[in-house]
mmCIF file of C-alpha atoms in Angstrom:
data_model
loop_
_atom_site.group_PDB
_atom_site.id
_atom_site.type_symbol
_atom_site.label_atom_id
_atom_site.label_comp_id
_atom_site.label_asym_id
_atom_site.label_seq_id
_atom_site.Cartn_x
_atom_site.Cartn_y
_atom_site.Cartn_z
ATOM 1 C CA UNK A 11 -69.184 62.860 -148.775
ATOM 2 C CA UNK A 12 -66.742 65.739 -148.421
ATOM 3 C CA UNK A 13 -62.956 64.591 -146.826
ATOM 4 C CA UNK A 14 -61.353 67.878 -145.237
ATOM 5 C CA UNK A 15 -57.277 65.776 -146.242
ATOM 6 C CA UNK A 16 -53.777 66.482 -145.564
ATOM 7 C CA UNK A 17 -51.814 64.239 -148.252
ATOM 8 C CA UNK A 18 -48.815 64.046 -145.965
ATOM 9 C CA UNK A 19 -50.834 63.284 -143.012
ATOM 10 C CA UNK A 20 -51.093 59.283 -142.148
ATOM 11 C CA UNK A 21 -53.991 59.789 -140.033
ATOM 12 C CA UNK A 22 -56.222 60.889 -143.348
ATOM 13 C CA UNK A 23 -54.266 58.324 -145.439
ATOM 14 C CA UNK A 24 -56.068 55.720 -143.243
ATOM 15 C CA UNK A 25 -59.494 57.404 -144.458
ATOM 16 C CA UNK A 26 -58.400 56.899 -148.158
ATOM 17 C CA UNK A 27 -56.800 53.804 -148.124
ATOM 18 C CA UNK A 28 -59.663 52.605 -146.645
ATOM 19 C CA UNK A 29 -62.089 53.785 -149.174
ATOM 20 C CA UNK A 30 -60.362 53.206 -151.765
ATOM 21 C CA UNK A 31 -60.291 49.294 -150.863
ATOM 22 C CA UNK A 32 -64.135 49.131 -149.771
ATOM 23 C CA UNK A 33 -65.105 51.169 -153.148
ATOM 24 C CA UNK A 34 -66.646 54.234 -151.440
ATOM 25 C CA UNK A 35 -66.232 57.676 -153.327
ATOM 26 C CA UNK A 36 -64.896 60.441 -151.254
ATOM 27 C CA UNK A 37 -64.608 64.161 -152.199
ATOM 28 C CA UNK A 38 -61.058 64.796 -151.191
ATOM 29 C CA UNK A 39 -60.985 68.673 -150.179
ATOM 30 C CA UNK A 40 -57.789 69.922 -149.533
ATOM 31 C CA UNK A 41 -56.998 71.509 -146.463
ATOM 32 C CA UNK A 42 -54.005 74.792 -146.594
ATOM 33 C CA UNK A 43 -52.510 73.365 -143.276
ATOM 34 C CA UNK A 44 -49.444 75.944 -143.366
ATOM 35 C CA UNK A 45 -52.060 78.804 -143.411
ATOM 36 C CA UNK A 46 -53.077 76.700 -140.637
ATOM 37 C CA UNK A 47 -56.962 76.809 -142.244
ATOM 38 C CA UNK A 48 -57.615 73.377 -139.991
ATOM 39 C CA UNK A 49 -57.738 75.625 -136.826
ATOM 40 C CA UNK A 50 -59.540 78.367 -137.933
ATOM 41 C CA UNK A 51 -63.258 78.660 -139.067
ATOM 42 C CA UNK A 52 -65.285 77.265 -140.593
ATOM 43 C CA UNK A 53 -62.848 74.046 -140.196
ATOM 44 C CA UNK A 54 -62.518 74.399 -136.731
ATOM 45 C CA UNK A 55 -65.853 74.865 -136.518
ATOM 46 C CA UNK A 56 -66.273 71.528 -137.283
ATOM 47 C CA UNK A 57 -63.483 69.869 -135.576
ATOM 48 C CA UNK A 58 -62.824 71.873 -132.817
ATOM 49 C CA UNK A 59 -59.775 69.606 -132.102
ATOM 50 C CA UNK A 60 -58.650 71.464 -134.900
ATOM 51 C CA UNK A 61 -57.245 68.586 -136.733
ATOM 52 C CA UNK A 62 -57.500 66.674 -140.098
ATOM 53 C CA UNK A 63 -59.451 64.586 -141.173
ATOM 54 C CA UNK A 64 -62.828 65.631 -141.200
ATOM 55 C CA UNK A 65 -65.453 63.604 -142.711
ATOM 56 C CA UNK A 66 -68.722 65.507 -143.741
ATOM 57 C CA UNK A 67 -71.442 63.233 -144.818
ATOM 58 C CA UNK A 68 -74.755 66.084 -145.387
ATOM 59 C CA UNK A 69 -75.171 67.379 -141.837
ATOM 60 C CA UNK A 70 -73.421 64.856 -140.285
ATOM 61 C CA UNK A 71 -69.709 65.449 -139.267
ATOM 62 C CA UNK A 72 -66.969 62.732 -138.080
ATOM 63 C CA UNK A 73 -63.671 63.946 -136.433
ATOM 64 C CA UNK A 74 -60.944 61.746 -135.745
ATOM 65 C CA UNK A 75 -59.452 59.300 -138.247
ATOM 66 C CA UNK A 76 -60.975 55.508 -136.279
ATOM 67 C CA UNK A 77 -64.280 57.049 -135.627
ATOM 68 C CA UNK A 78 -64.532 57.670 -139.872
ATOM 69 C CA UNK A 79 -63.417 54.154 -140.493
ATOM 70 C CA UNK A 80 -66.228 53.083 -137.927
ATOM 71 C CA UNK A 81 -68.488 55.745 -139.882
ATOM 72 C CA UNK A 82 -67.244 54.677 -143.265
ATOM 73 C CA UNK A 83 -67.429 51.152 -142.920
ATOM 74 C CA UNK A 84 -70.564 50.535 -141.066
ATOM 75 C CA UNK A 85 -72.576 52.810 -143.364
ATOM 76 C CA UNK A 86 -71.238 52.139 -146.791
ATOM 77 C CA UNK A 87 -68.705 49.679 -146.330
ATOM 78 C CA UNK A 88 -70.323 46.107 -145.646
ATOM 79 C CA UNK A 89 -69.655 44.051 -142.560
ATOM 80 C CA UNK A 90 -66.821 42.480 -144.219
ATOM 81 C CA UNK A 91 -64.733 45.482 -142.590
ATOM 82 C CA UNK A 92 -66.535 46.183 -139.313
ATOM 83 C CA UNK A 93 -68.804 43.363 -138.048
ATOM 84 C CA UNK A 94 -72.569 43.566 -136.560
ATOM 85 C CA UNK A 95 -71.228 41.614 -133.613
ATOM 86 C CA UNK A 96 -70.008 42.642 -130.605
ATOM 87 C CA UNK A 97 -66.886 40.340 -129.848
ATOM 88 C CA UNK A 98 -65.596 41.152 -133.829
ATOM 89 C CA UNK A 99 -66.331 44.801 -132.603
ATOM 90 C CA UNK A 100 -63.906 44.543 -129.644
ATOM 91 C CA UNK A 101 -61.556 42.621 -131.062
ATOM 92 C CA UNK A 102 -61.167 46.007 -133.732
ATOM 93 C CA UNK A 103 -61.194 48.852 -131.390
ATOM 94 C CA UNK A 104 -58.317 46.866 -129.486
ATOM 95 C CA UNK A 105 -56.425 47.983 -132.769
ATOM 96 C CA UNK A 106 -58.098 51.773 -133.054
ATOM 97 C CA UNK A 107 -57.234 52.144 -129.456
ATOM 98 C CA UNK A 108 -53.347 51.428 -130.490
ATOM 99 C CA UNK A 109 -53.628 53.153 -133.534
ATOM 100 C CA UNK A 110 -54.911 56.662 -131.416
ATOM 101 C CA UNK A 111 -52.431 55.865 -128.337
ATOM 102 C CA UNK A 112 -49.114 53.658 -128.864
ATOM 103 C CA UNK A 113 -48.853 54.397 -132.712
ATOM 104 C CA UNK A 114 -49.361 58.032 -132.661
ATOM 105 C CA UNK A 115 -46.992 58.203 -129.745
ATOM 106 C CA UNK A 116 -44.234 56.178 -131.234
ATOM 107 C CA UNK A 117 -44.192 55.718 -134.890
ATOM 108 C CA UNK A 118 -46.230 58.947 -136.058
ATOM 109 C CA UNK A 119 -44.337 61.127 -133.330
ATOM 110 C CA UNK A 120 -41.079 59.747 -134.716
ATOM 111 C CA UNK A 121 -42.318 60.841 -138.149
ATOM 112 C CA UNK A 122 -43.242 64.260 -137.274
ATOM 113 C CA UNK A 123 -39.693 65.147 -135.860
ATOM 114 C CA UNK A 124 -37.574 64.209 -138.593
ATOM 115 C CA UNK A 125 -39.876 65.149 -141.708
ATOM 116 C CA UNK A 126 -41.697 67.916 -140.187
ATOM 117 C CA UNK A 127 -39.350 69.223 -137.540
ATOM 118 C CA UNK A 128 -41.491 69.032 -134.910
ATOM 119 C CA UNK A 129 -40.432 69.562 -131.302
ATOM 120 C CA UNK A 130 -40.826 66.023 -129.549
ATOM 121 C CA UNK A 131 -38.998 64.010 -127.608
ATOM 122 C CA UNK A 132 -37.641 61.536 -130.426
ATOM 123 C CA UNK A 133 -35.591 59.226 -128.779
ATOM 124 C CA UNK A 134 -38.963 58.723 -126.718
ATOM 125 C CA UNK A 135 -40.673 58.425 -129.907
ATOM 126 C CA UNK A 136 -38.086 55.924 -131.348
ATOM 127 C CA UNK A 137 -37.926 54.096 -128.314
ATOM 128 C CA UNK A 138 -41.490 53.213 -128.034
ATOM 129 C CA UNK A 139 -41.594 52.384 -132.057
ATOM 130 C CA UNK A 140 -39.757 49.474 -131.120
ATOM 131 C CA UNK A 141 -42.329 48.495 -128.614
ATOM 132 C CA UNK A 142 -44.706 48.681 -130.896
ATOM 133 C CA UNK A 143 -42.871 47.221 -133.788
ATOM 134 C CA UNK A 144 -42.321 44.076 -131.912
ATOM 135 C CA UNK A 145 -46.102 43.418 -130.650
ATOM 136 C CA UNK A 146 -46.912 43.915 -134.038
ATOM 137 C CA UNK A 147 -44.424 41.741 -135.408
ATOM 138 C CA UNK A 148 -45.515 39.072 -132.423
ATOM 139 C CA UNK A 149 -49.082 39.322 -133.113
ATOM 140 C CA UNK A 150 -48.604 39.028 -136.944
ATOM 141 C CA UNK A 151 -46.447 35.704 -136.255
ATOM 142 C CA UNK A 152 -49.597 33.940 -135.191
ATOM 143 C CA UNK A 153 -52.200 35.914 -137.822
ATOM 144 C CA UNK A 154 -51.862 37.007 -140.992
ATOM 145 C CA UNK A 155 -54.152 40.314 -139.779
ATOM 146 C CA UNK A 156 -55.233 42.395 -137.120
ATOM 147 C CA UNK A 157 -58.467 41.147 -136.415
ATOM 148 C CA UNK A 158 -61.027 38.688 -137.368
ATOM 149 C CA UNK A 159 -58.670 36.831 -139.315
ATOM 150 C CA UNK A 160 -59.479 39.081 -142.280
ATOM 151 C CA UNK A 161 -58.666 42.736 -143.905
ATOM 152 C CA UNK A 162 -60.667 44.994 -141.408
ATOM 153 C CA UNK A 163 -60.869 48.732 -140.405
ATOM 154 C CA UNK A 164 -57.947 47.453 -138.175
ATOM 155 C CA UNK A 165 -55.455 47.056 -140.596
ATOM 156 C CA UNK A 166 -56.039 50.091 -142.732
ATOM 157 C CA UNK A 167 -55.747 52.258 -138.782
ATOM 158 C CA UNK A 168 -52.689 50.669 -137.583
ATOM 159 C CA UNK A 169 -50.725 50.635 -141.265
ATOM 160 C CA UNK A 170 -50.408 53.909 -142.395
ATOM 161 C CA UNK A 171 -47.711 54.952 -139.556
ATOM 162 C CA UNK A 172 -45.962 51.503 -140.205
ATOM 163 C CA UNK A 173 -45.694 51.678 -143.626
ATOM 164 C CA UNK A 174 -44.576 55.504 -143.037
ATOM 165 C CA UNK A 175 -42.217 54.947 -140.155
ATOM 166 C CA UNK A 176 -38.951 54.835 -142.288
ATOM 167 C CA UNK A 177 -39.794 58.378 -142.791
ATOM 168 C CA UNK A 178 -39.181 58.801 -139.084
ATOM 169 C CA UNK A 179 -35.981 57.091 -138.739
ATOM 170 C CA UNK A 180 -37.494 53.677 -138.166
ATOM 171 C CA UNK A 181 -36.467 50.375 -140.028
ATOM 172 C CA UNK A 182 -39.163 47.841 -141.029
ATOM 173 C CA UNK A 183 -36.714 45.431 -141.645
ATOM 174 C CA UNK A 184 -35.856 43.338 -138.770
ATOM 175 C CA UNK A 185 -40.030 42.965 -138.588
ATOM 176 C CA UNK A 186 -40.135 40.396 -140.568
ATOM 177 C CA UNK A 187 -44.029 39.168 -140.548
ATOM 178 C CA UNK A 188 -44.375 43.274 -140.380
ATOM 179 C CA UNK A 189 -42.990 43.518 -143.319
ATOM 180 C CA UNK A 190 -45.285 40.168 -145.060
ATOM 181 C CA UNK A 191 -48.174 42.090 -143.417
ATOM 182 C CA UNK A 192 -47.366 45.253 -145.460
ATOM 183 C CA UNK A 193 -47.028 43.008 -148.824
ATOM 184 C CA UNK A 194 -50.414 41.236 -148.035
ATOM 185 C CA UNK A 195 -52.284 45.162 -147.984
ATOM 186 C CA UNK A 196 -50.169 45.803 -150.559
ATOM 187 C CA UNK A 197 -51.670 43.143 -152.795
ATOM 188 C CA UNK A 198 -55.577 43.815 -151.643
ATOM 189 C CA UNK A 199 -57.680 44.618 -154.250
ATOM 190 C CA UNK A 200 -57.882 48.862 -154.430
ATOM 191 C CA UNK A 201 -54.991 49.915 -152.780
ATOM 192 C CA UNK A 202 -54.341 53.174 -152.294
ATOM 193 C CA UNK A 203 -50.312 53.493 -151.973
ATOM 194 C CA UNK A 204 -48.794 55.744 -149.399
ATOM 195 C CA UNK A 205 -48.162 59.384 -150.126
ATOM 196 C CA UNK B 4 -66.872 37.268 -116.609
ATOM 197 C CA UNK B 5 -63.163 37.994 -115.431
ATOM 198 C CA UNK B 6 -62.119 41.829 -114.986
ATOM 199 C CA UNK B 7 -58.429 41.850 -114.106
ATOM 200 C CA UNK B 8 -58.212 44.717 -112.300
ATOM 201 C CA UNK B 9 -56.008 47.614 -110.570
ATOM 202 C CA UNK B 10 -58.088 49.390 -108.769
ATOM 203 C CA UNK B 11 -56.143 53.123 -108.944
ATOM 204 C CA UNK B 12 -56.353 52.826 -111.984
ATOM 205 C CA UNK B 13 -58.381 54.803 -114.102
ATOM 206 C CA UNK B 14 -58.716 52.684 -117.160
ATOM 207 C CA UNK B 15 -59.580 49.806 -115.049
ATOM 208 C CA UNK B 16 -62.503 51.995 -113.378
ATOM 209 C CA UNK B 17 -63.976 52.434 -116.704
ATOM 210 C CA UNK B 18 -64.741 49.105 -116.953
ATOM 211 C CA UNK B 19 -65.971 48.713 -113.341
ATOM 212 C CA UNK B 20 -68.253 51.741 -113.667
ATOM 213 C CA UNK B 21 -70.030 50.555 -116.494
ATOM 214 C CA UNK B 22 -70.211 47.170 -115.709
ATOM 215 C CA UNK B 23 -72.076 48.676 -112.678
ATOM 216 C CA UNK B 24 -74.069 51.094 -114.637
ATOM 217 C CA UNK B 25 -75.404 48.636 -116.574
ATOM 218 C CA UNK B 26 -75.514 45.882 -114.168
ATOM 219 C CA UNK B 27 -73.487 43.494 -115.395
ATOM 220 C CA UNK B 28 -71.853 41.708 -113.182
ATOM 221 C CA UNK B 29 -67.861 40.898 -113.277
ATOM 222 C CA UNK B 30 -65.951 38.435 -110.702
ATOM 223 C CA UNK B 31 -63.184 41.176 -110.267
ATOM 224 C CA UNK B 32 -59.476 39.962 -109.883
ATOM 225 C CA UNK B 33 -57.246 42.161 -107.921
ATOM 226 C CA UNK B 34 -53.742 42.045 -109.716
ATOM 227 C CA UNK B 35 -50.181 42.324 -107.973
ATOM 228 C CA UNK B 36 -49.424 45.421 -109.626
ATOM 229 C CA UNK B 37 -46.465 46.160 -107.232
ATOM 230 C CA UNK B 38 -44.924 42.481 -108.223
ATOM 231 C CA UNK B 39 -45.640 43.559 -112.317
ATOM 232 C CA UNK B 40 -47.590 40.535 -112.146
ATOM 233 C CA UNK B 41 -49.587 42.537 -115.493
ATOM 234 C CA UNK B 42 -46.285 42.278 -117.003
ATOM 235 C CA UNK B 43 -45.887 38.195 -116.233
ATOM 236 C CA UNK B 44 -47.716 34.891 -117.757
ATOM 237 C CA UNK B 45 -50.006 34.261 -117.388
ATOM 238 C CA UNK B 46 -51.579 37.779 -117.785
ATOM 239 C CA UNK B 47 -48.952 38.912 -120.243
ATOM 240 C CA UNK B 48 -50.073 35.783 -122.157
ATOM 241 C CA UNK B 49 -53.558 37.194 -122.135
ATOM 242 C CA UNK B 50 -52.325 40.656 -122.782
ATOM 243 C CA UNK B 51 -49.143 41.257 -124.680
ATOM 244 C CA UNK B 52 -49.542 45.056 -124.121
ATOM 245 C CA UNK B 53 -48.865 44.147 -120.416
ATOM 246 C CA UNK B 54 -51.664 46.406 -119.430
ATOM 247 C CA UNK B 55 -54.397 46.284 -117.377
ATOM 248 C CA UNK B 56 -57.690 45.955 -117.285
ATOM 249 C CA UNK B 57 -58.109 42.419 -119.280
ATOM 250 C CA UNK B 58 -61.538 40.851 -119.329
ATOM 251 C CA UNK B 59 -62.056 36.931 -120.344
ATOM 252 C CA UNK B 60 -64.948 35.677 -121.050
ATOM 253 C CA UNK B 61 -64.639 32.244 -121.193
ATOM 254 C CA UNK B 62 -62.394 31.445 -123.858
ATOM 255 C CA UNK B 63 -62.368 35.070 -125.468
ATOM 256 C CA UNK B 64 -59.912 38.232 -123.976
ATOM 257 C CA UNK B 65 -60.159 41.469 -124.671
ATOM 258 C CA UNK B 66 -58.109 44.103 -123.744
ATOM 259 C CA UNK B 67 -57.469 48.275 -123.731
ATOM 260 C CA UNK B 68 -60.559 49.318 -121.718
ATOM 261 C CA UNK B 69 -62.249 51.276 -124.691
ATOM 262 C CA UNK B 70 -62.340 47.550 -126.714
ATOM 263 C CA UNK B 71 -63.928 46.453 -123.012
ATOM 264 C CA UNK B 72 -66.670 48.636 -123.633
ATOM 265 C CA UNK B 73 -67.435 48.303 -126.566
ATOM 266 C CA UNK B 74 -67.629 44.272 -125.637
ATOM 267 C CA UNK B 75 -69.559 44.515 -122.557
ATOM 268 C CA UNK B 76 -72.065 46.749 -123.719
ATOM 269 C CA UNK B 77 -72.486 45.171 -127.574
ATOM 270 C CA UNK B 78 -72.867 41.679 -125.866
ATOM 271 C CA UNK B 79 -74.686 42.251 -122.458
ATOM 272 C CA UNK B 80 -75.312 46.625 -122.011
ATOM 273 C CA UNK B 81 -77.620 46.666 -124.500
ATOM 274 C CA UNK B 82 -78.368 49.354 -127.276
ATOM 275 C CA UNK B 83 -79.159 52.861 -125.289
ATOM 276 C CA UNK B 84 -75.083 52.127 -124.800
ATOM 277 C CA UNK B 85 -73.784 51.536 -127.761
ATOM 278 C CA UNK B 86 -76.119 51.947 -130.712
ATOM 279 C CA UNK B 87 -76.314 49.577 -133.962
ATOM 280 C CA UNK B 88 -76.257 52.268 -135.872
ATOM 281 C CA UNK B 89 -72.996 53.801 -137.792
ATOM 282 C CA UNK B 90 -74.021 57.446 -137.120
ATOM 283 C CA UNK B 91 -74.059 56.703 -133.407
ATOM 284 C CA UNK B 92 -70.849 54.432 -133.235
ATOM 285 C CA UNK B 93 -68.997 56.682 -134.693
ATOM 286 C CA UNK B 94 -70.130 59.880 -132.731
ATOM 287 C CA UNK B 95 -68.701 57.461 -129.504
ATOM 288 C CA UNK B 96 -65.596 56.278 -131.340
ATOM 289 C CA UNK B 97 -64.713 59.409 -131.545
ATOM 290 C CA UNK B 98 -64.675 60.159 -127.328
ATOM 291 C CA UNK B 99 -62.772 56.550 -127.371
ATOM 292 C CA UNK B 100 -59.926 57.949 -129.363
ATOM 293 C CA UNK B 101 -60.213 60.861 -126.952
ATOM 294 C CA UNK B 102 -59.902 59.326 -124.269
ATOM 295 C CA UNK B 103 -57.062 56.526 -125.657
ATOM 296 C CA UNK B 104 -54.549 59.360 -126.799
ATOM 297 C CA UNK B 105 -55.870 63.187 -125.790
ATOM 298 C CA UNK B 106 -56.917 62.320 -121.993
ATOM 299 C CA UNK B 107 -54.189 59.631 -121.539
ATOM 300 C CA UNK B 108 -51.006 62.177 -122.145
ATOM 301 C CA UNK B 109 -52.537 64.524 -120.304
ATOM 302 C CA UNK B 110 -55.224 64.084 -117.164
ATOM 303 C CA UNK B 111 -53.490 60.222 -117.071
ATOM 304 C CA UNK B 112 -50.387 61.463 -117.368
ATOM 305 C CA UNK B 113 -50.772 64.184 -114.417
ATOM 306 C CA UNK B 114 -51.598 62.063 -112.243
ATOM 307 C CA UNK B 115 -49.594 59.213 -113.036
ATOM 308 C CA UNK B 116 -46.792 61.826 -112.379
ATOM 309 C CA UNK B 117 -48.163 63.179 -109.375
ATOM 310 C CA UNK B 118 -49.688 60.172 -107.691
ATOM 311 C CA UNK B 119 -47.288 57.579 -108.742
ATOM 312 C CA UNK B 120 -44.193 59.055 -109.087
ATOM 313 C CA UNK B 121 -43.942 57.869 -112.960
ATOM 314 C CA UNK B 122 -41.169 59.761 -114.789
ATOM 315 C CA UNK B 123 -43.255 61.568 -117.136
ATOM 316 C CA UNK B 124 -43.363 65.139 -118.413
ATOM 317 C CA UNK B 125 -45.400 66.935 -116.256
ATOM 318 C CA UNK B 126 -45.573 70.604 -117.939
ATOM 319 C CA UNK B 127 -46.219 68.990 -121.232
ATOM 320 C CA UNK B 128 -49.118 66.895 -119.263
ATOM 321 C CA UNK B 129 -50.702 69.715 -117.686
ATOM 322 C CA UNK B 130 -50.641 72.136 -120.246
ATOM 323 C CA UNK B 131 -52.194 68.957 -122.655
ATOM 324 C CA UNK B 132 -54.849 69.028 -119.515
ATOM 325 C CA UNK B 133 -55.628 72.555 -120.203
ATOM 326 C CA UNK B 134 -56.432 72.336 -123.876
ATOM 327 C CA UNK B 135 -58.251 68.712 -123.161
ATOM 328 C CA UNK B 136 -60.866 70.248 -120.273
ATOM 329 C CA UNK B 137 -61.522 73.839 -122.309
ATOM 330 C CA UNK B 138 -62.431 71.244 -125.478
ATOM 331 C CA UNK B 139 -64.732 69.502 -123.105
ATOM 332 C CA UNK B 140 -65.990 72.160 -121.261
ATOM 333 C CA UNK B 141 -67.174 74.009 -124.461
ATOM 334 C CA UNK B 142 -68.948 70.408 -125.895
ATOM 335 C CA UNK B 143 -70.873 70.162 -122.220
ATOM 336 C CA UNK B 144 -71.783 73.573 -122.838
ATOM 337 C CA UNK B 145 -74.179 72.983 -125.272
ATOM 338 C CA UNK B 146 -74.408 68.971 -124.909
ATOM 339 C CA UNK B 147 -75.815 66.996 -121.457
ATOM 340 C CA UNK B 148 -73.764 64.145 -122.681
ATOM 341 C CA UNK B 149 -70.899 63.050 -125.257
ATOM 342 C CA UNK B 150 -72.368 61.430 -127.768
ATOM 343 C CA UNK B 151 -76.153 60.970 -128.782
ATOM 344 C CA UNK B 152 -77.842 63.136 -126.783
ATOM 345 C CA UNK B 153 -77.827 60.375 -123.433
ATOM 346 C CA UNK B 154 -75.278 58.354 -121.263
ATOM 347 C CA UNK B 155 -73.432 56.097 -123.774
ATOM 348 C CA UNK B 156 -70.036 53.952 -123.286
ATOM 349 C CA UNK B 157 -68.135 57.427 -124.025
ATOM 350 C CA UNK B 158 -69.341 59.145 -121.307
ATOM 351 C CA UNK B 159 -67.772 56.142 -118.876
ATOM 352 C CA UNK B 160 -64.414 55.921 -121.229
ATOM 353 C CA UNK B 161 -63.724 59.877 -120.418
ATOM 354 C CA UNK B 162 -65.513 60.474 -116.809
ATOM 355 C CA UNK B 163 -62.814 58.354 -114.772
ATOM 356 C CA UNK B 164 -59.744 60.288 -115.606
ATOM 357 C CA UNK B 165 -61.587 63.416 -115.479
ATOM 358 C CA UNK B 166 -62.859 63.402 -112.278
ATOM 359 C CA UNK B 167 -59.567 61.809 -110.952
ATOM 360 C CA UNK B 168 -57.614 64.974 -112.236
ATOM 361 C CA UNK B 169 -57.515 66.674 -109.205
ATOM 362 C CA UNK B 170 -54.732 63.999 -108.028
ATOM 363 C CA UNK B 171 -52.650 65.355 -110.412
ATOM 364 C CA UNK B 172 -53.010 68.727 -109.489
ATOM 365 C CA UNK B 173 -55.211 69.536 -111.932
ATOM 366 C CA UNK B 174 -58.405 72.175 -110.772
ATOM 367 C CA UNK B 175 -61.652 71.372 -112.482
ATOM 368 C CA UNK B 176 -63.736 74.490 -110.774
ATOM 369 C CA UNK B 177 -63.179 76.380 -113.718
ATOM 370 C CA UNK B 178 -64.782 74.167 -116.253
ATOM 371 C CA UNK B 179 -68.356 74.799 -115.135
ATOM 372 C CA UNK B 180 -70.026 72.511 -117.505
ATOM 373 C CA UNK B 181 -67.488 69.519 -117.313
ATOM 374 C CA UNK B 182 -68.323 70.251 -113.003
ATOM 375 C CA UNK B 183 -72.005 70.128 -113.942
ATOM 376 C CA UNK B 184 -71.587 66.579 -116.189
ATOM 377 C CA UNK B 185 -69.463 64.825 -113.371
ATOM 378 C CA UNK B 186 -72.529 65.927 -111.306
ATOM 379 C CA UNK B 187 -74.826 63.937 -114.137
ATOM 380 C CA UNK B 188 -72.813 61.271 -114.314
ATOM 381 C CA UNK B 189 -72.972 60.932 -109.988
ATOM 382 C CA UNK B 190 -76.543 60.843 -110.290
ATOM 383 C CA UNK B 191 -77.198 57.764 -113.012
ATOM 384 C CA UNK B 192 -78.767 54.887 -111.271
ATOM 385 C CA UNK B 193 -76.104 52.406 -110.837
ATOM 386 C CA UNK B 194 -72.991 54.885 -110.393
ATOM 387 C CA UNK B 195 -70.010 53.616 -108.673
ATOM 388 C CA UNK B 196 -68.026 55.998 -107.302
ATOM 389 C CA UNK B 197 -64.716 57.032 -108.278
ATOM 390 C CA UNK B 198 -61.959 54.446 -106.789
#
């Protein structure tokens, strides 16, 4: 399976960390995102979004970074990380849906102004990271992960922008069972550190 | 099966449309928006997010409306919904993501502007609509449906805000082929129509 990657971007860190932990060999392909080769053909072609990742697997083709953890997991990665059942199901997507709304919004938005200069309203950005921040931190009071009371696809959608969001400005620190949260992925066998 | 429900809201009207799509029937529970009651215990207690919709069944909650979906139609929809199968999951997860981030800052956020006075930025929402209905428009050109070739859960996460867009001022006329799947849609047995 061919990955179309960005190193920098957290969005296709989420696709590596996660197989690296479930064991599943990926063909990183780097995409020349200054030449801007994601929006042009034949990339674009197959993510007309015209964003990375991509996830090629044969003739089939996965945009968007959840929807390869979904693909990832429930083909080659064992139900440990993404459950036949429909309530474990749910109880995951709540955390893709965050990871593709509030996170990229807040924490990932954040990120892309300060490192990458990109025009967006940060104070918004930096504002809602500490919404986020603290229903993460609240939730991870009460569990030590996202879902199912185990490592899931959840955890390796939402941490990539946490673990990243000093980059933007943001401080980790006063999110305290955040911060024990990052330690436990840290110590999960075939971890993939951030870039 | 509790929905708690707004029932101008888009998101919630996911939920409603393919509960009734699939016959599945909800008790619905009108909440005091205007009073934040979302924003209160007990629903807050159910849903930190403060969001609605919020569905209990018995002693399980789920929240964000694409995790709703992916509940209702894994435990009662059945399979022509949302497939077993990782190919097909993930060809849906991806319209979920779509609809969680790419149609919520811009169709939502048009009308939320528009309709509801919310102080968001409209430009930025409307041009995001533009870019969101051509990238639909040209996958309905060559597609009857989002994912898997029939009526799935992704179809019902993206119609509502799509065909609510005119209250935010946005003109759908020249997207021939999204016009032509809102016509599909109207015509599934079991469609409820738009709030």
């Amino acid at each position: 399976m061919k990955l179309y990657d960005l190193e920098a971007s957290g969005n296709c860190y989420k696709v590596r960390l996660f197989a690296s932990l479930a064991n599943i060999p990926l063909e990183v392909m780097a995409v020349d995102f200054v030449s801007g080769a994601h929006k042009k053909p034949p990339l674009s072609d197959l993510n007309p979004l015209g964003q990375v990742p991509v996830l090629q697997d044969g003739s089939h083709v996965v945009r968007d970074s959840q929807a390869i953890l979904v693909y990832l997991a429930g083909s080659h990665g064992g139900l440990a990380w993404w459950p036949a059942h429909a309530q474990g199901q749910a109880d995951i997507v709540q955390w893709l849906s965050f990871a593709a709304n509030e996170i990229e919004h807040s924490l990932c938005a954040a990120r892309l102004v300060k490192k990458f200069g990109q025009p967006l309203d940060k104070s918004a950005a930096l504002a809602k990271s500490t919404v986020v921040l603290s229903l993460l931190d609240k939730h991870l009071e009460c569990n030590d992960w996202l879902a199912m009371s185990r490592p899931t696809i959840a955890d390796c959608a939402v941490y990539p922008y946490v673990v990243l969001a000093p980059e933007g400005g943001v401080d980790l620190t006063p999110y305290t069972h955040v911060v024990r949260w990052v330690k436990r992925m840290e110590g999960l066998p075939g971890y993939l550190p951030k870039p």
